[in-house]
Coordinates of C-alpha atoms in Angstrom, one line a residue:
M306 CA 162.9 81.7 -59.6
S307 CA 160.1 81.5 -57.2
S308 CA 160.7 81.1 -53.5
A309 CA 158.2 79.8 -51.0
L310 CA 158.1 81.4 -47.6
A311 CA 158.5 78.9 -44.9
T312 CA 155.7 79.2 -42.3
P313 CA 156.6 78.2 -38.9
E314 CA 154.8 75.0 -37.7
V315 CA 152.4 75.8 -34.9
V316 CA 152.5 73.2 -32.2
A317 CA 149.4 73.0 -30.0
T318 CA 150.3 72.7 -26.4
P319 CA 148.0 70.2 -24.6
K320 CA 145.8 71.6 -21.9
P321 CA 146.5 70.3 -18.4
L322 CA 144.0 67.7 -17.3
A323 CA 141.7 68.8 -14.6
D324 CA 142.4 67.4 -11.2
K325 CA 139.5 65.1 -10.4
T326 CA 140.9 64.0 -7.1
P327 CA 138.5 66.2 -5.1
D328 CA 135.4 64.8 -7.0
I329 CA 136.6 61.3 -6.4
A330 CA 137.1 62.1 -2.7
Q331 CA 133.6 63.6 -2.5
R332 CA 132.0 60.7 -4.2
S333 CA 133.9 58.3 -1.9
Q334 CA 132.8 60.3 1.2
A335 CA 129.2 60.4 0.0
G336 CA 129.3 56.6 -0.6
G337 CA 130.8 56.0 2.8
K338 CA 128.0 58.1 4.5
A339 CA 125.3 56.2 2.5
A340 CA 126.8 52.9 3.5
R341 CA 127.0 53.9 7.2
Y342 CA 123.4 55.1 7.1
I343 CA 122.2 51.8 5.4
G344 CA 124.2 49.8 8.0
S345 CA 122.8 51.7 11.0
T346 CA 119.3 51.4 9.7
A347 CA 119.7 47.7 9.1
W348 CA 121.1 47.3 12.6
R349 CA 118.2 49.2 14.1
I350 CA 115.8 46.9 12.3
A351 CA 117.8 43.8 13.1
K352 CA 118.2 44.3 16.8
P353 CA 114.6 43.8 17.8
S354 CA 114.2 41.1 15.2
I355 CA 117.2 39.2 16.7
A356 CA 115.7 39.5 20.2
I357 CA 112.2 38.3 19.0
A358 CA 113.7 35.5 17.0
S359 CA 115.8 34.3 20.0
F360 CA 112.7 34.4 22.2
L361 CA 110.7 32.4 19.7
G362 CA 113.6 29.9 19.2
I363 CA 113.8 29.3 23.0
W364 CA 110.0 28.9 23.1
E365 CA 110.2 26.3 20.3
A366 CA 113.2 24.4 21.6
A367 CA 112.4 24.2 25.3
P368 CA 109.3 21.9 25.0
R369 CA 110.9 19.8 22.4
L370 CA 114.1 19.3 24.4
G371 CA 112.0 18.4 27.6
L372 CA 113.1 21.5 29.5
V373 CA 109.4 22.2 30.2
D374 CA 106.3 20.1 30.0
K375 CA 105.0 20.1 26.4
V376 CA 101.5 19.7 27.7
F377 CA 101.5 23.1 29.5
L378 CA 103.8 25.0 27.1
P379 CA 103.4 23.6 23.5
P380 CA 106.0 24.6 20.9
F381 CA 105.5 27.8 19.1
T382 CA 104.8 26.1 15.8
E383 CA 101.8 24.4 17.4
V384 CA 100.5 27.7 18.8
V385 CA 100.8 29.2 15.3
S386 CA 98.9 26.3 13.9
A387 CA 96.2 26.8 16.4
F388 CA 96.1 30.5 15.7
F389 CA 95.5 29.9 12.0
T390 CA 92.9 27.2 12.7
L391 CA 91.0 29.7 14.9
A392 CA 91.3 32.3 12.1
E393 CA 90.1 29.9 9.4
N394 CA 87.0 28.8 11.3
G395 CA 86.1 32.5 12.2
Q396 CA 86.4 32.1 16.0
L397 CA 89.4 34.4 16.3
Q398 CA 87.8 37.2 14.3
E399 CA 84.7 37.0 16.4
H400 CA 86.6 37.3 19.7
V401 CA 88.9 40.0 18.4
S402 CA 86.0 42.0 17.1
A403 CA 84.2 41.7 20.5
S404 CA 87.2 42.8 22.5
L405 CA 88.2 45.6 20.1
T406 CA 84.7 47.1 20.1
R407 CA 84.6 47.2 23.9
A408 CA 88.1 48.5 24.2
L409 CA 87.8 51.2 21.6
T410 CA 84.5 52.4 22.9
G411 CA 85.8 52.9 26.4
F412 CA 89.1 54.3 25.1
F413 CA 87.5 57.1 23.0
V414 CA 85.0 58.0 25.7
A415 CA 87.9 58.3 28.2
I416 CA 89.8 60.6 25.7
A417 CA 86.7 62.8 25.3
I418 CA 86.4 63.1 29.1
A419 CA 90.0 63.2 30.2
V420 CA 91.6 65.7 27.7
P421 CA 89.2 68.6 28.3
L422 CA 89.1 67.9 32.0
G423 CA 92.9 67.8 32.2
I424 CA 93.2 71.1 30.4
A425 CA 90.7 72.7 32.7
I426 CA 92.4 71.4 35.8
A427 CA 95.9 72.5 34.6
W428 CA 94.8 76.0 33.4
Y429 CA 92.2 77.1 36.0
R430 CA 93.3 77.1 39.6
P431 CA 89.7 77.0 41.1
V432 CA 88.9 73.8 39.1
S433 CA 92.2 72.2 40.2
D434 CA 91.5 73.1 43.9
F435 CA 88.0 71.7 43.7
L436 CA 88.7 68.4 41.9
N437 CA 92.2 67.5 43.1
P438 CA 91.1 65.7 46.3
I439 CA 88.7 63.4 44.6
L440 CA 91.1 62.7 41.8
E441 CA 93.9 61.8 44.3
L442 CA 91.4 59.4 45.9
F443 CA 90.4 57.5 42.8
R444 CA 93.7 57.5 40.9
N445 CA 95.2 55.4 43.6
T446 CA 92.4 52.8 43.4
A447 CA 93.2 50.0 41.0
A448 CA 90.6 49.5 38.2
L449 CA 90.4 45.8 38.7
A450 CA 89.6 46.3 42.4
L451 CA 86.4 48.1 41.3
L452 CA 85.3 45.3 38.9
P453 CA 82.9 43.8 41.4
V454 CA 81.4 47.2 42.0
F455 CA 80.8 47.8 38.3
V456 CA 79.3 44.3 37.9
L457 CA 77.0 44.9 40.9
I458 CA 75.8 48.2 39.6
L459 CA 75.8 47.7 35.9
G460 CA 75.5 43.9 35.6
I461 CA 77.7 41.4 33.7
G462 CA 76.8 42.8 30.3
E463 CA 78.6 45.2 28.0
E464 CA 78.0 48.3 30.2
S465 CA 80.2 47.1 33.1
K466 CA 83.1 46.1 30.8
I467 CA 83.0 49.4 28.9
A468 CA 82.7 51.4 32.2
L469 CA 85.8 49.6 33.6
V470 CA 87.8 50.5 30.5
I471 CA 86.7 54.1 30.8
Y472 CA 87.8 54.2 34.4
A473 CA 91.2 52.6 33.6
C474 CA 91.9 54.8 30.6
T475 CA 90.8 58.1 32.1
F476 CA 93.6 58.6 34.7
P477 CA 96.7 58.1 32.5
I478 CA 95.3 60.5 29.9
L479 CA 94.1 63.0 32.6
L480 CA 97.4 63.1 34.6
N481 CA 99.5 63.4 31.5
T482 CA 97.3 66.1 30.0
I483 CA 97.7 68.1 33.3
S484 CA 101.4 67.6 33.2
G485 CA 101.7 68.5 29.6
V486 CA 99.8 71.8 29.9
R487 CA 101.5 72.8 33.1
T488 CA 105.0 72.2 31.7
V489 CA 104.6 74.4 28.6
D490 CA 107.4 76.9 28.4
P491 CA 106.2 80.1 30.0
L492 CA 108.2 82.2 27.6
L493 CA 106.1 80.8 24.7
I494 CA 102.9 81.7 26.5
K495 CA 104.2 85.2 27.3
S496 CA 105.4 85.7 23.7
A497 CA 102.0 84.7 22.3
A498 CA 100.1 86.9 24.8
S499 CA 102.3 89.9 23.8
L500 CA 101.3 89.3 20.2
G501 CA 97.7 89.7 21.1
F502 CA 96.6 86.1 21.0
S503 CA 93.2 85.5 22.6
S504 CA 92.8 82.6 25.1
I505 CA 91.4 80.3 22.5
R506 CA 94.1 81.1 20.0
L507 CA 96.7 80.7 22.7
F508 CA 95.4 77.2 23.4
Q509 CA 95.2 76.3 19.7
K510 CA 98.6 77.6 18.6
V511 CA 100.8 77.3 21.7
V512 CA 99.6 75.2 24.6
L513 CA 98.1 72.2 22.8
P514 CA 100.9 71.7 20.3
A515 CA 103.5 71.9 23.1
A516 CA 101.5 69.5 25.2
V517 CA 100.8 66.9 22.5
P518 CA 103.8 64.7 23.2
T519 CA 103.0 64.4 26.9
I520 CA 99.3 63.9 26.2
F521 CA 100.0 61.1 23.7
T522 CA 102.2 59.4 26.3
G523 CA 99.1 59.1 28.5
I524 CA 97.0 58.0 25.5
R525 CA 99.4 55.2 24.7
M526 CA 99.5 54.1 28.4
A527 CA 95.7 54.2 28.4
A528 CA 95.5 52.1 25.2
A529 CA 97.6 49.4 26.9
S530 CA 95.4 49.6 30.0
S531 CA 92.2 49.3 28.0
I532 CA 93.3 45.9 26.6
L533 CA 94.6 44.6 30.0
V534 CA 91.6 45.5 32.1
L535 CA 89.2 44.4 29.4
I536 CA 90.8 40.9 29.1
A537 CA 90.5 40.5 32.9
A538 CA 86.8 41.6 32.8
E539 CA 86.1 39.2 30.0
M540 CA 87.5 36.3 32.0
V541 CA 84.8 36.9 34.7
G542 CA 81.6 37.2 32.7
A543 CA 81.5 37.2 28.9
K544 CA 80.4 35.0 26.0
A545 CA 82.9 36.4 23.5
G546 CA 86.2 38.2 23.6
L547 CA 89.9 37.3 23.8
G548 CA 89.6 37.0 27.6
Y549 CA 86.8 34.6 27.2
L550 CA 88.7 32.6 24.6
I551 CA 91.7 32.2 27.0
T552 CA 89.6 31.2 29.9
A553 CA 87.4 28.8 28.0
S554 CA 90.5 27.2 26.3
Q555 CA 92.1 26.7 29.7
L556 CA 89.0 25.1 31.2
N557 CA 88.6 22.8 28.2
F558 CA 92.4 22.0 28.3
Q559 CA 92.9 23.4 24.8
I560 CA 96.3 24.8 25.7
P561 CA 97.4 25.8 22.1
N562 CA 94.2 27.8 21.7
M563 CA 94.9 29.5 25.0
Y564 CA 98.4 30.6 23.8
A565 CA 96.9 31.6 20.5
G566 CA 94.6 34.0 22.3
I567 CA 97.6 35.5 24.2
V568 CA 99.5 36.0 20.9
A569 CA 96.4 37.7 19.5
I570 CA 96.3 40.1 22.4
S571 CA 100.0 40.9 21.9
L572 CA 99.5 41.6 18.2
L573 CA 96.5 43.7 18.9
G574 CA 98.4 45.8 21.4
L575 CA 101.3 46.3 19.0
T576 CA 99.0 47.4 16.2
I577 CA 97.2 49.9 18.3
N578 CA 100.4 51.3 19.7
A579 CA 101.9 51.6 16.2
I580 CA 98.8 53.6 15.0
L581 CA 99.0 55.9 18.0
V582 CA 102.7 56.5 17.3
L583 CA 102.0 57.5 13.7
I584 CA 99.2 59.9 14.8
E585 CA 101.6 61.4 17.4
R586 CA 104.2 62.0 14.8
R587 CA 101.7 63.6 12.5
L588 CA 100.5 66.0 15.2
S589 CA 104.1 66.7 16.4
R590 CA 105.8 67.6 13.1
W591 CA 106.9 70.9 14.6
R592 CA 109.4 69.2 16.9
V593 CA 113.0 69.2 15.8
T594 CA 114.4 65.7 15.6
T595 CA 118.1 65.0 16.1

């Protein structure tokens, strides 16, 4: 008689499930942060868009509702139509090219003069003592007040307009360069000097990078000034340019064309400012942004 040994049945105990609550909470928190970031970014973009859209809506509605005379302030859509008409027949490109050439020529010459001069005045006391009186005299003289002087000396051609732009752009860049160099943290300069930096290396590695934000503030102010004073100069004696376009359109009672020229000036100024902001960020990457 054979007997079989009974083997006990092994029962596998199930492993406890891992608690996934922390992972779900982390994913939820990350999703909430992403949603808040997207929402804040969208709101930062929407705020200026809402303001501009409201302004353009008022501009469009006011003449059509009779709140202002339609002859003197045409609706925005008519101005846009005139803008594209000028662009199609090539007049707008001609005037923009003429104004941009004059403005950029004077602007870059002013940078080449004002930045080195501002560094010299800020860094060397004898240079500051010698030039400060004459700078105080001319920086309080409006550029447009000297327009007749430039016209008398240089004529009504390109030279007088470019010279006026140079004069208007020089002082914002010069004064901000002086301020930027003089307000560099003295501890940075002492630390670099203690490491054995020469004067040239000190300027290259410490002073100029620290002064870049202030210098670019002056450059952006000068860019706006270059457009403004040039438009005024072109209204006096020019055969091409946005200032000439505005004045000629007014005299010929082509009011939509006049406003199209004004819109072109605004777009040109915004484009130049955006380019300068990108360059400033490129040169100021060392700054810690919060």
